[in-house]
CSV table of C-alpha atoms and ligand atoms in Angstrom, one decimal:
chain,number,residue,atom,x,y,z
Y,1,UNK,CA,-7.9,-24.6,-16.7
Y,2,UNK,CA,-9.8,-21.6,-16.1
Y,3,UNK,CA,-10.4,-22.4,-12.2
Y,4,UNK,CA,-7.2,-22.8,-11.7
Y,5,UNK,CA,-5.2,-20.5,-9.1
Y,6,UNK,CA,-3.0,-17.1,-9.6
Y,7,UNK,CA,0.6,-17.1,-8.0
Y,8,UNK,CA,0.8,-13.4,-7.1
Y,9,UNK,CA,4.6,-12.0,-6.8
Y,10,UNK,CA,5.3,-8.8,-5.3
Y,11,UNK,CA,9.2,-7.1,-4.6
Y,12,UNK,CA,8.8,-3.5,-5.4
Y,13,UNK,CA,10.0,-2.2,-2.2
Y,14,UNK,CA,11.5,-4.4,1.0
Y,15,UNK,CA,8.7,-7.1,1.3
Y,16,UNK,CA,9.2,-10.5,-0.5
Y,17,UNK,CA,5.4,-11.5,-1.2
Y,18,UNK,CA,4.1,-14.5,-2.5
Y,19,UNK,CA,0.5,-15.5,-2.5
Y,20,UNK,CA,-2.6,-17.8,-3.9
Y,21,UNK,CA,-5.5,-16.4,-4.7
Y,22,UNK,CA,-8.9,-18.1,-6.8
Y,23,UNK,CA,-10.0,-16.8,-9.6
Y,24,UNK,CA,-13.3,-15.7,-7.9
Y,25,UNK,CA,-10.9,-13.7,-5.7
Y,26,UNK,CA,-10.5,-15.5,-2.5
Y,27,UNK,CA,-6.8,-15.6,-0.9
Y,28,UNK,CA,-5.5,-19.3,0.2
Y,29,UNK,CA,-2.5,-17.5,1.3
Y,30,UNK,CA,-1.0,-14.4,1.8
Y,31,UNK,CA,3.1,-14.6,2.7
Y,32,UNK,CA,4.7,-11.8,3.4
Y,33,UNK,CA,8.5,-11.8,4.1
Y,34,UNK,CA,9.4,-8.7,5.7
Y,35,UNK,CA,13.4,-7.6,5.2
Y,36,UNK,CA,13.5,-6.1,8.8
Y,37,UNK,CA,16.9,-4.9,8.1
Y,38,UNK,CA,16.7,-1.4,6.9
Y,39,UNK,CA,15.8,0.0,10.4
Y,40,UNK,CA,19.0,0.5,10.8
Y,41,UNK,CA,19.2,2.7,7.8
Y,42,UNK,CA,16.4,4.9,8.8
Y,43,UNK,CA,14.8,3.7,5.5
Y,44,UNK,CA,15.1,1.2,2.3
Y,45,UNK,CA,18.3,0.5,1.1
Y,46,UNK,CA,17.6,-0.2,-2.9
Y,47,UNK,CA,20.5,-2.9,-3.2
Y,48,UNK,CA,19.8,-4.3,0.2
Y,49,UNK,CA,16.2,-5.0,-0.7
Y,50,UNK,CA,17.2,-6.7,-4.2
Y,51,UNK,CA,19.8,-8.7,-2.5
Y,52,UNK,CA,17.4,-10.2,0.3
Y,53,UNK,CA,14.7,-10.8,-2.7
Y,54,UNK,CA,16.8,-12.8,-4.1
Y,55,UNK,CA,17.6,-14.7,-0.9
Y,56,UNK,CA,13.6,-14.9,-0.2
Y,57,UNK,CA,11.8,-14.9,-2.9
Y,58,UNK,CA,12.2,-19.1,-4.0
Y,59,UNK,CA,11.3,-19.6,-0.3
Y,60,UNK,CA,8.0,-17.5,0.0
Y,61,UNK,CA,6.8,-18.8,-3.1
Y,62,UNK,CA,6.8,-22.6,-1.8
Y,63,UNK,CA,5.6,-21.2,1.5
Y,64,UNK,CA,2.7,-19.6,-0.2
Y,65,UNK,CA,1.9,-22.9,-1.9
Y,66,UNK,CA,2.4,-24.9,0.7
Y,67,UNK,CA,0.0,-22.9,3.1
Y,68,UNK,CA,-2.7,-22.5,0.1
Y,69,UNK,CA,-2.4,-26.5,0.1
Y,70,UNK,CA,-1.4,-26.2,-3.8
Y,71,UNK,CA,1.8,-27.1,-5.8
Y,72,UNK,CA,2.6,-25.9,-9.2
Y,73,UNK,CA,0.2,-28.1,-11.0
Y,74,UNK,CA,-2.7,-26.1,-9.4
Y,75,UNK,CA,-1.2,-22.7,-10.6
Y,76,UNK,CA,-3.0,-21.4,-13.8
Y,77,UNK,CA,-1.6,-17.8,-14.1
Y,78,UNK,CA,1.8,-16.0,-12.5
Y,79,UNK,CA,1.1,-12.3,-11.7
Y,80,UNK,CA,3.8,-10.1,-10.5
Y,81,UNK,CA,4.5,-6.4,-10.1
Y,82,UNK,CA,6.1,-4.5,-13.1
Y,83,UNK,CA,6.6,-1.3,-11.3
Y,84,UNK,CA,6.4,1.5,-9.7
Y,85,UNK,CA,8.8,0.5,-7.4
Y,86,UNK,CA,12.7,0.1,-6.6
Y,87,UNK,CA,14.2,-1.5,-10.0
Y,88,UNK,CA,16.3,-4.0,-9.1
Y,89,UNK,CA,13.6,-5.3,-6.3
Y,90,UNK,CA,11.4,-5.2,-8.4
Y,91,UNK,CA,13.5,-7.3,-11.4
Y,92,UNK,CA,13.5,-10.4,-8.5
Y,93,UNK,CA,10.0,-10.3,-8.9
Y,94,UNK,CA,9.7,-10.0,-12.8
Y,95,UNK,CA,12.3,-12.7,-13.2
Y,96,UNK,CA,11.1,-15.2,-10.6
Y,97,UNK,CA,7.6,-15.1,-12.5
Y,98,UNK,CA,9.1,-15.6,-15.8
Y,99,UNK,CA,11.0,-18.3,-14.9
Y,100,UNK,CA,7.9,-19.9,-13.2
Y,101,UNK,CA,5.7,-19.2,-16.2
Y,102,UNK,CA,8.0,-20.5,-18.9
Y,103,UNK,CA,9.3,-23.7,-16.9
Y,104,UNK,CA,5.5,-24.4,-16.6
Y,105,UNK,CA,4.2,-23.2,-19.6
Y,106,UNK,CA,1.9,-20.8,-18.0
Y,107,UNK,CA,0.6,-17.0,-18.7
Y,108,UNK,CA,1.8,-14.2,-17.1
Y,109,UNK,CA,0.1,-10.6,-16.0
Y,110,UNK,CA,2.3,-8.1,-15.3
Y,111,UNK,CA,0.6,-5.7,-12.8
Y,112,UNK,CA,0.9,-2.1,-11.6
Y,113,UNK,CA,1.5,-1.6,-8.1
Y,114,UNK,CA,-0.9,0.8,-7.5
Y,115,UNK,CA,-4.0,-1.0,-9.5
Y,116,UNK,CA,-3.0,-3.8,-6.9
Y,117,UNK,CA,-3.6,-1.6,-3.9
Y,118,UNK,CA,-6.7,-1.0,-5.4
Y,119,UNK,CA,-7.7,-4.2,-6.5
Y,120,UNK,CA,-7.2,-5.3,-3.0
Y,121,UNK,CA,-10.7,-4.4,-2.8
Y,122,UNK,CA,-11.6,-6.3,-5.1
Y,123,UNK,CA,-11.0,-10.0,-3.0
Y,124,UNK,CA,-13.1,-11.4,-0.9
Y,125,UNK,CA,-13.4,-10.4,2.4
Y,126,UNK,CA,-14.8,-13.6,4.4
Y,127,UNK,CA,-15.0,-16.7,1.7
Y,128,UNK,CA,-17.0,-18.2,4.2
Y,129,UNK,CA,-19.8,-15.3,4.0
Y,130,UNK,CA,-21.9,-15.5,0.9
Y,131,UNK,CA,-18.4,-14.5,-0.9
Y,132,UNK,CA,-19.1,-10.8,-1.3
Y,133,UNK,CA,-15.7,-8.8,-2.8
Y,134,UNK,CA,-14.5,-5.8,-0.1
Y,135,UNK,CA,-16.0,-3.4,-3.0
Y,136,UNK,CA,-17.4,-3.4,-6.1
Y,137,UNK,CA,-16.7,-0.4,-8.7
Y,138,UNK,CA,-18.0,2.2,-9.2
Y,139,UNK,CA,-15.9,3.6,-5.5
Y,140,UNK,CA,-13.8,6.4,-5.1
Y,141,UNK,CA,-10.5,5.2,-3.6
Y,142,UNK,CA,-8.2,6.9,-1.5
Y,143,UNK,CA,-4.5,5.4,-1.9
Y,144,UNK,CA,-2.1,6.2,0.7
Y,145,UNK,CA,1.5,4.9,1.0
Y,146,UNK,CA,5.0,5.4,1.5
Y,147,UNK,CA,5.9,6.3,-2.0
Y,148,UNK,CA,2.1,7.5,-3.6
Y,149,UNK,CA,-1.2,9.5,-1.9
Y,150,UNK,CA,-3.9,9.9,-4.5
Y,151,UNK,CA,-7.6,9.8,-4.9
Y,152,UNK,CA,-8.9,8.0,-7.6
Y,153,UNK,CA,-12.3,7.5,-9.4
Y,154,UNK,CA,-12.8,3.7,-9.7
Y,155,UNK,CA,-15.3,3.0,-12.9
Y,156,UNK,CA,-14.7,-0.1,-13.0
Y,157,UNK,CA,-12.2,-2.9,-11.8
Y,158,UNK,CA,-9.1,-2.1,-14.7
Y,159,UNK,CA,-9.9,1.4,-15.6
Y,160,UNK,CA,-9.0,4.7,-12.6
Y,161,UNK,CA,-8.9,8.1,-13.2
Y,162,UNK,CA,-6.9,10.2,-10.8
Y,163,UNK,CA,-8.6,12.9,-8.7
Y,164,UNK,CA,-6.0,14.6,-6.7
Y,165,UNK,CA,-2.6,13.5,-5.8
Y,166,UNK,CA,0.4,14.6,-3.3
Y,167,UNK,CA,2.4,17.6,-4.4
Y,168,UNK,CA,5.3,16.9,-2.1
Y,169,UNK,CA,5.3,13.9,0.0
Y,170,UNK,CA,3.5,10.8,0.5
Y,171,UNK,CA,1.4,10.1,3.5
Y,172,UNK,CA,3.4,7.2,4.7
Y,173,UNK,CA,6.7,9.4,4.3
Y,174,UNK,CA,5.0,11.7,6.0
Y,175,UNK,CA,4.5,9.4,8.7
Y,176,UNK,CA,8.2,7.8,8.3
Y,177,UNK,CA,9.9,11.6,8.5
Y,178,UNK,CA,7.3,12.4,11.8
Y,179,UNK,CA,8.5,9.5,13.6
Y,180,UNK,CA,12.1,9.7,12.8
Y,181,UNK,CA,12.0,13.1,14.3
Y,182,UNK,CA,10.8,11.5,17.4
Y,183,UNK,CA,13.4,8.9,17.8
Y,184,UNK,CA,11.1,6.3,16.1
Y,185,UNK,CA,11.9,3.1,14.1
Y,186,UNK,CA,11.5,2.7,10.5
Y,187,UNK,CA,9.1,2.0,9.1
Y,188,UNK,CA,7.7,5.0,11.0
Y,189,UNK,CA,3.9,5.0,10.9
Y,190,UNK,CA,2.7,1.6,12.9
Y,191,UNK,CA,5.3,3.1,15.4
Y,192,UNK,CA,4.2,6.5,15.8
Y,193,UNK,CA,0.6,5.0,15.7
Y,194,UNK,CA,1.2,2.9,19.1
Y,195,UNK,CA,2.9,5.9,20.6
Y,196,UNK,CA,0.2,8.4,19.5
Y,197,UNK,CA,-2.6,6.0,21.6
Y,198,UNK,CA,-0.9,7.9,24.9
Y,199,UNK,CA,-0.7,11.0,23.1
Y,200,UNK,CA,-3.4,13.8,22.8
Y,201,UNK,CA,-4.4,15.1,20.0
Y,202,UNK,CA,-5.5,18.4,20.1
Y,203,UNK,CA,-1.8,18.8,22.4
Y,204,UNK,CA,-0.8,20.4,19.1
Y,205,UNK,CA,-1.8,22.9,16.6
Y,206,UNK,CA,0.0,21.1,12.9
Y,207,UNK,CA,-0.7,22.7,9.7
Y,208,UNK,CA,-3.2,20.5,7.8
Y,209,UNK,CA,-2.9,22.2,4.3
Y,210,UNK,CA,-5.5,24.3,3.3
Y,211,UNK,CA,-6.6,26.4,0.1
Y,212,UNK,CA,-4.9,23.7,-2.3
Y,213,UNK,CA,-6.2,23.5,-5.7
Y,214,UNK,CA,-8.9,20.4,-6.3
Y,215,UNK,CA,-8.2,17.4,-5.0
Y,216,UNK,CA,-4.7,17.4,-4.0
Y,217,UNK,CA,-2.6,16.9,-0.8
Y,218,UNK,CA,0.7,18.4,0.7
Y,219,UNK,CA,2.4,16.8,3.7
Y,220,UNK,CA,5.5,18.7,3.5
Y,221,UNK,CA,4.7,21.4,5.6
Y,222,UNK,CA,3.2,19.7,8.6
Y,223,UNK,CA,6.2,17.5,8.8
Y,224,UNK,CA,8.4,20.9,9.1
Y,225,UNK,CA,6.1,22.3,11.5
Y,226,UNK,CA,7.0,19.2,13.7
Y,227,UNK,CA,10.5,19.5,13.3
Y,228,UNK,CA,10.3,23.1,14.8
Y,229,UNK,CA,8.0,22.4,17.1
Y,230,UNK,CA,10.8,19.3,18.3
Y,231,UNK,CA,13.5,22.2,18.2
Y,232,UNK,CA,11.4,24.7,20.2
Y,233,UNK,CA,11.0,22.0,22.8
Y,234,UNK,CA,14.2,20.9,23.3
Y,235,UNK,CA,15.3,17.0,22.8
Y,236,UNK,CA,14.4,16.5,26.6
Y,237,UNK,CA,10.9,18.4,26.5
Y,238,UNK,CA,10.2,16.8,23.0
Y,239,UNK,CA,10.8,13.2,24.6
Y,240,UNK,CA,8.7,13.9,27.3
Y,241,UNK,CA,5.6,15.3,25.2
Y,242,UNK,CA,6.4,12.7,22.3
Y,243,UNK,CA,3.3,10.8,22.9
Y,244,UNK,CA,1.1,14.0,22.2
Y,245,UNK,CA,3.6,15.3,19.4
Y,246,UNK,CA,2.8,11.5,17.4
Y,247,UNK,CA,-1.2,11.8,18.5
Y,248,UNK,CA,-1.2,15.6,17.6
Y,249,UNK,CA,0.4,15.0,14.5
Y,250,UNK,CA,-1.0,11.6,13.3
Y,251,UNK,CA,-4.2,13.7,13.7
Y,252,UNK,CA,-3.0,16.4,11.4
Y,253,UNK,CA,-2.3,13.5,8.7
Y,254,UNK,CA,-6.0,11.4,9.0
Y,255,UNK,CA,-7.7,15.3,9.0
Y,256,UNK,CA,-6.4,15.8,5.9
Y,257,UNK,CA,-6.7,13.0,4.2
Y,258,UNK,CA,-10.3,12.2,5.4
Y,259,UNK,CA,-11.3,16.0,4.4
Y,260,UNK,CA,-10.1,15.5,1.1
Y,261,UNK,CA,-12.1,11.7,1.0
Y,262,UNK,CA,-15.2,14.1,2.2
Y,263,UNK,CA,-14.7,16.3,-0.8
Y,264,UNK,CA,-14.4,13.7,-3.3
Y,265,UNK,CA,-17.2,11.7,-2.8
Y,266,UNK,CA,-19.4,15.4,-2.4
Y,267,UNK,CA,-17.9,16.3,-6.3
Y,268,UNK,CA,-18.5,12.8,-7.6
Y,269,UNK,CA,-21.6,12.4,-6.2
Y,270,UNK,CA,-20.3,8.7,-4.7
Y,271,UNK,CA,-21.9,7.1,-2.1
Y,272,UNK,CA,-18.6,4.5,-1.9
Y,273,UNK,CA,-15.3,4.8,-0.4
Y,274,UNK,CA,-12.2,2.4,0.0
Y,275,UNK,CA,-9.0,2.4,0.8
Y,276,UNK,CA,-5.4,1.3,0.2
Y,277,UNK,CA,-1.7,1.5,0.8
Y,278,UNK,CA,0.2,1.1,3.8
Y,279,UNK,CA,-1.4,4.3,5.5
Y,280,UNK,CA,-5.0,2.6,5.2
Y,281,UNK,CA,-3.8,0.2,8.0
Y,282,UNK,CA,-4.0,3.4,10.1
Y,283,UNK,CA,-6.6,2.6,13.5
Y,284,UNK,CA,-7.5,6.2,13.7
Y,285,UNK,CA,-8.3,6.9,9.8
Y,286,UNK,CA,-10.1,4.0,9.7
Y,287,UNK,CA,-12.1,5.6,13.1
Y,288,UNK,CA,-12.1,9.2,11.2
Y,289,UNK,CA,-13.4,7.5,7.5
Y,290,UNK,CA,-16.1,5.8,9.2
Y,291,UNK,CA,-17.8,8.6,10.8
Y,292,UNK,CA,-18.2,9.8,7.5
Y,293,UNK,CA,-22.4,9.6,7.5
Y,294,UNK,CA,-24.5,8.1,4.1
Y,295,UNK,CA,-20.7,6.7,2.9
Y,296,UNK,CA,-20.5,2.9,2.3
Y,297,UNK,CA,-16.5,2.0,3.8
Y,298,UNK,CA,-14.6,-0.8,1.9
Y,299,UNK,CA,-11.3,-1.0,4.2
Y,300,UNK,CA,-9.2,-4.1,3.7
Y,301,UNK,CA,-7.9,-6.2,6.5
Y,302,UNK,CA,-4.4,-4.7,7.1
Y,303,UNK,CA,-2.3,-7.4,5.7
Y,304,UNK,CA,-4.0,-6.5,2.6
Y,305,UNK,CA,-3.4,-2.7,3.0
Y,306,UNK,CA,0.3,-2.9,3.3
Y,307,UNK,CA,2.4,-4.3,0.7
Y,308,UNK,CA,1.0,-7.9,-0.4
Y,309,UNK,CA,1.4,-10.5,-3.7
Y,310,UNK,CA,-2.7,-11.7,-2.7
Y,311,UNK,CA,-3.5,-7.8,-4.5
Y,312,UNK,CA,-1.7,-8.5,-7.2
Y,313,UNK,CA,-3.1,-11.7,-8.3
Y,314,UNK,CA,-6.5,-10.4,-7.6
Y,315,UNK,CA,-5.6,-7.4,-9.9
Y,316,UNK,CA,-4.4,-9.9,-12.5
Y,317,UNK,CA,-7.7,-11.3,-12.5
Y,318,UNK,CA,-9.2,-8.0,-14.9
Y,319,UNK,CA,-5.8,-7.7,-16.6
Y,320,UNK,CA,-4.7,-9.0,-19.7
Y,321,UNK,CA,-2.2,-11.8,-19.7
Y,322,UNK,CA,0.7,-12.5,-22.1
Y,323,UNK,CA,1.5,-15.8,-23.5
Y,324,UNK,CA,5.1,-17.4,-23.5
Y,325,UNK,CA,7.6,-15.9,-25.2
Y,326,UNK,CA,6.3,-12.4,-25.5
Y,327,UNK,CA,6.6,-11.9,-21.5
Y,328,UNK,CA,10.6,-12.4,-21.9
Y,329,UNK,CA,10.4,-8.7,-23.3
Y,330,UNK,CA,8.8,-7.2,-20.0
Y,331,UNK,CA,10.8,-5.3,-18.3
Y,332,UNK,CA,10.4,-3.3,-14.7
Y,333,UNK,CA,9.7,0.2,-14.3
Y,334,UNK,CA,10.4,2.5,-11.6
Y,335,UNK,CA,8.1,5.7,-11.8
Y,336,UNK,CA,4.4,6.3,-13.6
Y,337,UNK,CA,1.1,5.2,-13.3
Y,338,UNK,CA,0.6,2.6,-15.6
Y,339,UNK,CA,-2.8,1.6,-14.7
Y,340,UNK,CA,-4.2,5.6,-13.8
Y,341,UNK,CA,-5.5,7.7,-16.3
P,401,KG4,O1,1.8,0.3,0.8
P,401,KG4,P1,3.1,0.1,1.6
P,401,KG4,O2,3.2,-1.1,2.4
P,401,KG4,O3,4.4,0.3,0.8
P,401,KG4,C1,4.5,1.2,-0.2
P,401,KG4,O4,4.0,1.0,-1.4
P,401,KG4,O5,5.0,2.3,0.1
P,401,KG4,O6,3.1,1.4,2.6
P,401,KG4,C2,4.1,1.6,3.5
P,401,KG4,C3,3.9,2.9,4.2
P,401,KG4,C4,5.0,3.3,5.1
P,401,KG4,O7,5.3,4.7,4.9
P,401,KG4,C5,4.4,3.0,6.5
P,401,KG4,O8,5.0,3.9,7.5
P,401,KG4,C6,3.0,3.3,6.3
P,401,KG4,O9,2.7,2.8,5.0
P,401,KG4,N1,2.2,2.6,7.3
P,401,KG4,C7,1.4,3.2,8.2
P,401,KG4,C8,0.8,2.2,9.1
P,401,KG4,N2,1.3,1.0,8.6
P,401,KG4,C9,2.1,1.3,7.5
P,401,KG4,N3,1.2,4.6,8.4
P,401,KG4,C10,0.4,4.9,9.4
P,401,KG4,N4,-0.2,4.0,10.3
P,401,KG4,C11,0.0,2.7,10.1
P,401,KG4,N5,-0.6,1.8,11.0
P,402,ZN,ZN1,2.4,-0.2,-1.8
């Protein structure tokens, strides 16, 4: 019983995500259904994404079965996300693993979104390789996405304490907002990452914000200083320079998020850095976080960075489960940090 595999569910934003993962923290399958219909929309349409859940999610669980070479019988534990997230995405979720637990009589851990970007680290990066996890606590993680940036002290694999978080925006909005002010699809920051690699860098002075109390970020202001600089150009100089307005400010974003990684593991005397959330798929952070000298780097692969289900059964591995019937009570919730102290 106890070897038996996690079903991980996932549906807080616009990804359906399904996946297997062992106990010991190895992923037999990672699906990821992406909606690919809120470009359109310059961003995610809440009742869009719950309606394509629903369409998805019965699907992406057999698929993530079928590629870990498992059925039902094999499954030993149902994770899903309970929030933060969209609420009606992320009630697909919640009721597609309840359903799956009681018809099967199975346990269910309800997860926190952002303890599954963490716990991303905490799966096995190459099963084949003496099974070593990504990283093992005690790390300071930097977590980066399109609705959260924070730094976090990791103690141990269930218990964070927060070290600085945005004030304004998120980095990944941050990169959203920057690339729709260049004519660039949603979701922004892979997008304005390709165009950047034309681009030069220093083309650009942007803001990285300075003289902030602690820990914390602020991403509001260089994403106005691009929109003026877009408006002093003019839409037909701005097009022609967009390659170095995405590199200049991309590097804007990884400066300040890798200066802040700098000052955390200085006050907390860590030797250990990882990484998570959508942003930490980022080529040029990655670059920036590992020049950073006498620092061990745990970066995920990047299908583990960006929304996945394979983090949230690996975070369900160190949470506590809840028998049938008292998971019918659990509900979704949209805001807070469950997991972060
Ligand atoms: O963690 P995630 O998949 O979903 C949330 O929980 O928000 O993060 C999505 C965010 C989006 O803002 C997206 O633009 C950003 O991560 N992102 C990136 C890259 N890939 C995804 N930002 C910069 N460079 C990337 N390569
Ligand atoms: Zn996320």
């Amino acid at each position: 019983m106890a070897d038996r595999l996690i079903l991980g569910l996932e549906t807080s934003c616009d990804d359906t995500c399904a996946a297997v993962v062992t106990r010991a923290g190895d992923v037999r399958s990672n699906v990821i259904s992406s909606q690919g219909i809120h470009d359109a929309y310059g961003g995610v349409v809440p009742e869009i994404a719950s309606r394509h859940h629903l369409e998805l999610v019965n699907a992406a669980v057999d698929d993530a079965l079928r590629r870990a070479g498992a059925t039902l019988d094999d499954i030993g534990l149902v994770a899903v996300t309970q929030g933060p997230g969209l609420v009606g995405a992320l009630l697909v979720g919640v009721a597609t693993a309840k359903a799956v637990a009681a018809a099967r009589g199975l346990p269910l851990a309800a997860v926190d979104h952002l303890q599954g970007h963490v716990a991303a680290n905490f799966l096995r990066s190459d099963p084949g390789a003496g099974g070593e996890a990504i990283m093992e606590p005690p790390f300071v993680c930097l977590l980066a996405s399109g609705g959260h940036t924070l730094l976090a002290r990791v103690d141990d694999h269930a218990t964070f304490t927060v070290l600085g978080r945005t004030l304004d925006d998120a980095a990944g909005e941050a990169f959203d907002k920057g690339a729709r002010l260049l004519g660039l699809p949603f979701p922004g920051g892979p997008a304005l990452e390709r165009l950047a690699r034309d681009g030069d860098p220093a083309a650009f002075a942007f803001p990285v914000a300075r003289g902030l109390a602690g820990l914390d970020f602020s991403f509001a202001g260089v994403k106005t200083a691009l929109l003026y600089r877009v408006r002093e150009l003019g839409e037909a100089r701005a097009r022609e320079r967009a390659a170095d307005l995405a590199a200049s400010y991309q590097h804007a974003i990884v400066q300040a998020l890798a200066e802040r990684c700098e000052q955390a593991l200085t006050d907390s005397g860590a030797g250990r850095l990882a990484i998570g959330g959508g942003v930490a798929a980022n080529g040029p952070l990655r670059e920036r976080l590992a020049t950073l000298s006498g620092v061990t780097l745990g970066i995920p692969p990047s299908e583990l960075c960006t929304d996945n289900a394979a983090m949230i059964a690996s975070a369900a591995r160190f949470a506590d489960a809840q028998a049938f019937p008292d998971y019918l009570s659990l509900d979704a919730y949209a805001s807070g940090e469950r997991a972060l102290a």
